[in-house]
Short mmCIF file of N, CA and C in Angstrom, two decimals:
data_model
loop_
_atom_site.label_atom_id
_atom_site.label_comp_id
_atom_site.label_asym_id
_atom_site.label_seq_id
_atom_site.Cartn_x
_atom_site.Cartn_y
_atom_site.Cartn_z
N MET D 1 19.24 12.29 3.02
CA MET D 1 18.07 11.73 2.38
C MET D 1 16.84 12.08 3.22
N SER D 2 15.82 12.56 2.59
CA SER D 2 14.61 12.92 3.33
C SER D 2 13.65 11.75 3.38
N GLN D 3 12.81 11.77 4.40
CA GLN D 3 11.82 10.72 4.56
C GLN D 3 10.61 11.02 3.69
N PRO D 4 9.94 9.98 3.20
CA PRO D 4 8.72 10.24 2.43
C PRO D 4 7.63 10.81 3.34
N ARG D 5 6.84 11.75 2.79
CA ARG D 5 5.78 12.36 3.60
C ARG D 5 4.57 11.45 3.71
N LYS D 6 4.41 10.53 2.78
CA LYS D 6 3.26 9.64 2.80
C LYS D 6 3.69 8.31 3.41
N ARG D 7 2.94 7.87 4.41
CA ARG D 7 3.25 6.59 5.04
C ARG D 7 2.88 5.45 4.09
N ASN D 8 3.57 4.34 4.24
CA ASN D 8 3.28 3.18 3.42
C ASN D 8 2.55 2.17 4.30
N LEU D 9 1.31 2.49 4.65
CA LEU D 9 0.52 1.61 5.50
C LEU D 9 -0.57 0.95 4.70
N SER D 10 -0.83 -0.27 5.02
CA SER D 10 -1.95 -0.99 4.42
C SER D 10 -2.34 -2.10 5.37
N GLY D 11 -3.44 -2.74 5.09
CA GLY D 11 -3.88 -3.83 5.95
C GLY D 11 -5.12 -4.48 5.39
N SER D 12 -5.64 -5.37 6.17
CA SER D 12 -6.87 -6.04 5.77
C SER D 12 -7.80 -6.11 6.96
N ILE D 13 -9.08 -6.02 6.68
CA ILE D 13 -10.11 -6.14 7.70
C ILE D 13 -11.24 -6.97 7.12
N GLN D 14 -12.13 -7.40 7.98
CA GLN D 14 -13.30 -8.12 7.53
C GLN D 14 -14.52 -7.42 8.12
N VAL D 15 -15.43 -7.00 7.24
CA VAL D 15 -16.64 -6.31 7.66
C VAL D 15 -17.83 -7.12 7.17
N ASP D 16 -18.63 -7.59 8.12
CA ASP D 16 -19.82 -8.38 7.81
C ASP D 16 -19.52 -9.55 6.88
N GLY D 17 -18.40 -10.22 7.13
CA GLY D 17 -18.03 -11.41 6.37
C GLY D 17 -17.35 -11.14 5.04
N VAL D 18 -17.12 -9.87 4.68
CA VAL D 18 -16.47 -9.53 3.42
C VAL D 18 -15.02 -9.13 3.71
N PRO D 19 -14.04 -9.84 3.11
CA PRO D 19 -12.64 -9.45 3.31
C PRO D 19 -12.31 -8.22 2.48
N LEU D 20 -11.71 -7.21 3.13
CA LEU D 20 -11.35 -5.97 2.47
C LEU D 20 -9.89 -5.66 2.70
N ILE D 21 -9.25 -5.01 1.73
CA ILE D 21 -7.88 -4.52 1.90
C ILE D 21 -7.93 -3.00 1.82
N TRP D 22 -7.03 -2.34 2.55
CA TRP D 22 -7.00 -0.88 2.55
C TRP D 22 -5.57 -0.39 2.46
N THR D 23 -5.42 0.79 1.89
CA THR D 23 -4.13 1.48 1.81
C THR D 23 -4.38 2.97 1.98
N ILE D 24 -3.33 3.70 2.29
CA ILE D 24 -3.46 5.15 2.41
C ILE D 24 -3.44 5.75 1.00
N LYS D 25 -4.46 6.51 0.69
CA LYS D 25 -4.53 7.19 -0.62
C LYS D 25 -3.84 8.54 -0.55
N SER D 26 -4.10 9.31 0.54
CA SER D 26 -3.40 10.59 0.72
C SER D 26 -3.43 10.98 2.19
N GLU D 27 -2.40 11.70 2.59
CA GLU D 27 -2.28 12.20 3.95
C GLU D 27 -3.10 13.48 4.10
N PRO D 28 -3.37 13.91 5.35
CA PRO D 28 -4.10 15.17 5.55
C PRO D 28 -3.36 16.35 4.93
N ALA D 29 -4.15 17.30 4.41
CA ALA D 29 -3.57 18.51 3.82
C ALA D 29 -4.50 19.68 4.13
N TRP D 30 -3.92 20.83 4.44
CA TRP D 30 -4.77 21.99 4.68
C TRP D 30 -4.52 23.05 3.63
N GLY D 31 -5.54 23.89 3.48
CA GLY D 31 -5.41 25.00 2.56
C GLY D 31 -5.52 24.64 1.09
N THR D 32 -6.16 23.55 0.73
CA THR D 32 -6.34 23.23 -0.68
C THR D 32 -7.52 24.04 -1.22
N SER D 33 -7.75 23.98 -2.51
CA SER D 33 -8.87 24.73 -3.10
C SER D 33 -10.22 24.21 -2.60
N ASP D 34 -10.27 22.95 -2.17
CA ASP D 34 -11.50 22.37 -1.63
C ASP D 34 -11.59 22.50 -0.12
N GLY D 35 -10.67 23.22 0.49
CA GLY D 35 -10.63 23.32 1.95
C GLY D 35 -9.65 22.31 2.52
N ASP D 36 -9.73 22.07 3.80
CA ASP D 36 -8.84 21.12 4.45
C ASP D 36 -9.30 19.70 4.14
N ILE D 37 -8.35 18.83 3.84
CA ILE D 37 -8.67 17.44 3.50
C ILE D 37 -8.05 16.53 4.57
N GLY D 38 -8.87 15.66 5.11
CA GLY D 38 -8.38 14.71 6.12
C GLY D 38 -7.72 13.50 5.47
N LEU D 39 -7.32 12.57 6.29
CA LEU D 39 -6.70 11.33 5.82
C LEU D 39 -7.67 10.60 4.89
N ARG D 40 -7.17 10.15 3.74
CA ARG D 40 -8.01 9.43 2.77
C ARG D 40 -7.47 8.01 2.62
N LEU D 41 -8.36 7.04 2.77
CA LEU D 41 -8.00 5.63 2.63
C LEU D 41 -8.72 5.02 1.44
N SER D 42 -8.03 4.14 0.75
CA SER D 42 -8.62 3.38 -0.34
C SER D 42 -8.96 1.99 0.19
N VAL D 43 -10.23 1.59 0.04
CA VAL D 43 -10.70 0.30 0.53
C VAL D 43 -11.30 -0.46 -0.65
N MET D 44 -10.94 -1.75 -0.76
CA MET D 44 -11.45 -2.55 -1.86
C MET D 44 -11.61 -3.99 -1.40
N LYS D 45 -12.54 -4.69 -2.02
CA LYS D 45 -12.75 -6.10 -1.69
C LYS D 45 -11.49 -6.88 -2.03
N HIS D 46 -11.09 -7.76 -1.12
CA HIS D 46 -9.93 -8.60 -1.35
C HIS D 46 -10.40 -9.92 -1.95
N ASP D 47 -9.96 -10.16 -3.15
CA ASP D 47 -10.39 -11.35 -3.87
C ASP D 47 -9.25 -11.80 -4.77
N ASP D 48 -8.92 -13.06 -4.73
CA ASP D 48 -7.87 -13.59 -5.58
C ASP D 48 -8.41 -14.15 -6.90
N THR D 49 -9.67 -13.85 -7.21
CA THR D 49 -10.25 -14.29 -8.47
C THR D 49 -9.53 -13.61 -9.63
N LEU D 50 -9.19 -14.37 -10.63
CA LEU D 50 -8.50 -13.81 -11.79
C LEU D 50 -9.46 -13.66 -12.96
N THR D 51 -9.21 -12.65 -13.77
CA THR D 51 -9.99 -12.46 -14.98
C THR D 51 -9.51 -13.45 -16.03
N ARG D 52 -10.15 -13.45 -17.18
CA ARG D 52 -9.73 -14.37 -18.24
C ARG D 52 -8.37 -14.00 -18.81
N HIS D 53 -7.90 -12.78 -18.50
CA HIS D 53 -6.58 -12.34 -18.96
C HIS D 53 -5.49 -12.62 -17.94
N GLY D 54 -5.85 -13.23 -16.82
CA GLY D 54 -4.87 -13.59 -15.81
C GLY D 54 -4.56 -12.49 -14.82
N GLU D 55 -5.34 -11.41 -14.81
CA GLU D 55 -5.13 -10.33 -13.86
C GLU D 55 -6.13 -10.45 -12.72
N ARG D 56 -5.78 -9.89 -11.56
CA ARG D 56 -6.69 -9.92 -10.42
C ARG D 56 -7.93 -9.09 -10.73
N LYS D 57 -9.09 -9.61 -10.38
CA LYS D 57 -10.35 -8.94 -10.67
C LYS D 57 -10.44 -7.62 -9.89
N ALA D 58 -10.88 -6.57 -10.56
CA ALA D 58 -10.98 -5.25 -9.94
C ALA D 58 -12.39 -5.00 -9.44
N TRP D 59 -12.49 -4.61 -8.19
CA TRP D 59 -13.78 -4.28 -7.59
C TRP D 59 -13.88 -2.78 -7.42
N ARG D 60 -15.07 -2.29 -7.12
CA ARG D 60 -15.29 -0.86 -6.95
C ARG D 60 -14.55 -0.37 -5.71
N GLU D 61 -13.77 0.66 -5.89
CA GLU D 61 -12.97 1.22 -4.81
C GLU D 61 -13.81 2.16 -3.95
N LEU D 62 -13.59 2.08 -2.65
CA LEU D 62 -14.19 3.02 -1.71
C LEU D 62 -13.08 3.95 -1.23
N ILE D 63 -13.31 5.24 -1.32
CA ILE D 63 -12.35 6.21 -0.80
C ILE D 63 -13.00 6.85 0.43
N LEU D 64 -12.44 6.54 1.59
CA LEU D 64 -12.95 7.08 2.85
C LEU D 64 -12.09 8.28 3.25
N GLN D 65 -12.73 9.43 3.40
CA GLN D 65 -12.00 10.61 3.87
C GLN D 65 -12.41 10.89 5.30
N PHE D 66 -11.45 10.77 6.20
CA PHE D 66 -11.69 11.02 7.62
C PHE D 66 -11.65 12.51 7.90
N PRO D 67 -12.28 12.95 8.99
CA PRO D 67 -12.30 14.39 9.31
C PRO D 67 -10.89 14.93 9.53
N PHE D 68 -10.69 16.18 9.13
CA PHE D 68 -9.41 16.85 9.34
C PHE D 68 -9.30 17.24 10.80
N GLU D 69 -8.19 16.90 11.43
CA GLU D 69 -7.98 17.22 12.84
C GLU D 69 -7.23 18.54 12.96
N ARG D 70 -7.89 19.53 13.55
CA ARG D 70 -7.28 20.85 13.65
C ARG D 70 -6.29 20.99 14.80
N LYS D 71 -6.45 20.18 15.84
CA LYS D 71 -5.54 20.32 16.98
C LYS D 71 -4.19 19.69 16.66
N GLN D 72 -3.13 20.43 16.97
CA GLN D 72 -1.77 19.98 16.70
C GLN D 72 -1.02 19.83 18.02
N ARG D 73 -0.29 18.74 18.15
CA ARG D 73 0.53 18.56 19.35
C ARG D 73 1.85 19.31 19.24
N HIS D 74 2.36 19.41 18.02
CA HIS D 74 3.64 20.10 17.79
C HIS D 74 3.43 21.13 16.67
N ALA D 75 4.08 22.27 16.82
CA ALA D 75 3.99 23.28 15.77
C ALA D 75 4.73 22.77 14.53
N SER D 76 4.02 22.71 13.43
CA SER D 76 4.59 22.21 12.19
C SER D 76 3.82 22.80 11.03
N ARG D 77 4.46 22.86 9.89
CA ARG D 77 3.73 23.36 8.73
C ARG D 77 2.92 22.25 8.06
N PHE D 78 3.13 21.00 8.49
CA PHE D 78 2.36 19.88 7.96
C PHE D 78 1.36 19.40 9.01
N PRO D 79 0.16 19.02 8.60
CA PRO D 79 -0.80 18.47 9.57
C PRO D 79 -0.28 17.15 10.13
N GLU D 80 -0.71 16.85 11.34
CA GLU D 80 -0.30 15.59 11.95
C GLU D 80 -0.94 14.41 11.23
N LYS D 81 -0.26 13.28 11.25
CA LYS D 81 -0.74 12.08 10.59
C LYS D 81 -1.50 11.23 11.60
N PRO D 82 -2.82 11.15 11.46
CA PRO D 82 -3.62 10.40 12.44
C PRO D 82 -3.39 8.90 12.33
N LYS D 83 -3.66 8.22 13.41
CA LYS D 83 -3.55 6.77 13.43
C LYS D 83 -4.80 6.16 12.82
N VAL D 84 -4.61 5.03 12.14
CA VAL D 84 -5.72 4.31 11.54
C VAL D 84 -6.10 3.18 12.49
N THR D 85 -7.30 3.25 13.04
CA THR D 85 -7.74 2.19 13.95
C THR D 85 -8.73 1.28 13.23
N PRO D 86 -8.69 -0.01 13.51
CA PRO D 86 -9.63 -0.93 12.86
C PRO D 86 -11.09 -0.59 13.16
N GLU D 87 -11.36 -0.07 14.36
CA GLU D 87 -12.72 0.28 14.73
C GLU D 87 -13.25 1.42 13.87
N ALA D 88 -12.44 2.48 13.69
CA ALA D 88 -12.86 3.62 12.88
C ALA D 88 -13.02 3.22 11.42
N LEU D 89 -12.12 2.37 10.94
CA LEU D 89 -12.19 1.90 9.56
C LEU D 89 -13.44 1.06 9.33
N THR D 90 -13.74 0.16 10.26
CA THR D 90 -14.94 -0.67 10.15
C THR D 90 -16.20 0.19 10.19
N ALA D 91 -16.23 1.18 11.09
CA ALA D 91 -17.38 2.07 11.17
C ALA D 91 -17.55 2.86 9.88
N GLY D 92 -16.45 3.32 9.30
CA GLY D 92 -16.52 4.06 8.04
C GLY D 92 -17.02 3.20 6.89
N VAL D 93 -16.58 1.95 6.84
CA VAL D 93 -17.03 1.04 5.78
C VAL D 93 -18.52 0.76 5.93
N ARG D 94 -18.97 0.56 7.15
CA ARG D 94 -20.41 0.31 7.37
C ARG D 94 -21.25 1.52 6.96
N LEU D 95 -20.76 2.73 7.24
CA LEU D 95 -21.48 3.94 6.80
C LEU D 95 -21.52 4.02 5.27
N ALA D 96 -20.43 3.63 4.62
CA ALA D 96 -20.39 3.65 3.16
C ALA D 96 -21.37 2.65 2.57
N ILE D 97 -21.48 1.48 3.19
CA ILE D 97 -22.44 0.48 2.72
C ILE D 97 -23.86 1.01 2.87
N GLU D 98 -24.14 1.68 3.99
CA GLU D 98 -25.46 2.29 4.19
C GLU D 98 -25.72 3.39 3.17
N ALA D 99 -24.66 4.08 2.73
CA ALA D 99 -24.81 5.18 1.77
C ALA D 99 -24.90 4.68 0.33
N GLY D 100 -24.70 3.39 0.10
CA GLY D 100 -24.89 2.86 -1.25
C GLY D 100 -23.71 2.15 -1.87
N TRP D 101 -22.54 2.11 -1.20
CA TRP D 101 -21.40 1.39 -1.76
C TRP D 101 -21.58 -0.10 -1.55
N SER D 102 -21.31 -0.86 -2.58
CA SER D 102 -21.36 -2.31 -2.47
C SER D 102 -19.98 -2.88 -2.78
N PRO D 103 -19.40 -3.67 -1.88
CA PRO D 103 -18.07 -4.22 -2.13
C PRO D 103 -18.03 -5.14 -3.35
N ASP D 104 -19.19 -5.71 -3.72
CA ASP D 104 -19.23 -6.64 -4.85
C ASP D 104 -19.48 -5.97 -6.19
N SER D 105 -19.65 -4.64 -6.19
CA SER D 105 -19.93 -3.96 -7.44
C SER D 105 -18.63 -3.53 -8.13
N ARG D 106 -18.79 -3.05 -9.35
CA ARG D 106 -17.66 -2.54 -10.12
C ARG D 106 -18.03 -1.15 -10.62
N GLY D 107 -17.05 -0.39 -11.03
CA GLY D 107 -17.33 0.94 -11.55
C GLY D 107 -16.41 2.00 -10.96
N ARG D 108 -16.84 3.23 -11.09
CA ARG D 108 -16.04 4.35 -10.59
C ARG D 108 -15.91 4.29 -9.08
N PRO D 109 -14.83 4.89 -8.55
CA PRO D 109 -14.66 4.91 -7.09
C PRO D 109 -15.82 5.61 -6.39
N PHE D 110 -16.16 5.11 -5.22
CA PHE D 110 -17.21 5.68 -4.37
C PHE D 110 -16.50 6.44 -3.27
N GLU D 111 -16.74 7.75 -3.20
CA GLU D 111 -16.05 8.56 -2.20
C GLU D 111 -17.02 8.98 -1.11
N LEU D 112 -16.62 8.79 0.14
CA LEU D 112 -17.43 9.16 1.29
C LEU D 112 -16.61 10.03 2.22
N VAL D 113 -17.10 11.24 2.46
CA VAL D 113 -16.44 12.18 3.38
C VAL D 113 -17.12 12.03 4.73
N LEU D 114 -16.38 11.58 5.72
CA LEU D 114 -16.92 11.36 7.07
C LEU D 114 -16.87 12.65 7.88
N GLU D 115 -17.86 12.84 8.70
CA GLU D 115 -17.91 13.97 9.64
C GLU D 115 -17.41 13.50 11.00
N ALA D 116 -17.08 14.44 11.89
CA ALA D 116 -16.57 14.08 13.21
C ALA D 116 -17.56 13.24 14.00
N GLY D 117 -18.85 13.51 13.88
CA GLY D 117 -19.87 12.78 14.64
C GLY D 117 -20.16 11.39 14.09
N ASP D 118 -19.73 11.09 12.87
CA ASP D 118 -20.02 9.79 12.25
C ASP D 118 -19.31 8.64 12.96
N LEU D 119 -18.15 8.89 13.52
CA LEU D 119 -17.35 7.82 14.09
C LEU D 119 -17.50 7.69 15.59
N GLU D 120 -18.32 8.53 16.19
CA GLU D 120 -18.51 8.45 17.65
C GLU D 120 -19.62 7.47 17.97
N GLY D 121 -19.39 6.71 19.06
CA GLY D 121 -20.35 5.82 19.63
C GLY D 121 -21.20 5.14 18.69
#
């Protein structure tokens, strides 16, 4: 039996008093038609409010794409799977809020591609 290539990681963080939940949307991939794609995370406001139909209320999704890491520790045909740190995730969410994403809004997903310099200092 082979192992799944996509990790089943998720968690919750709080940014500026707003509770958020996150999951892995896709792992890094190289050589796609759009170029190399880094780790992509789905972030959404965590709210137990129910709609009138009894379903959990849906908020606007944020898709954070982290930079693709070119350095490999082991020779492999698959890119390495980077670790998700709460600090990098919080910094990415704050950049998305500055770019116009609102956790309280609804609508199409908001996608933000982060550059290597965005998460430093």
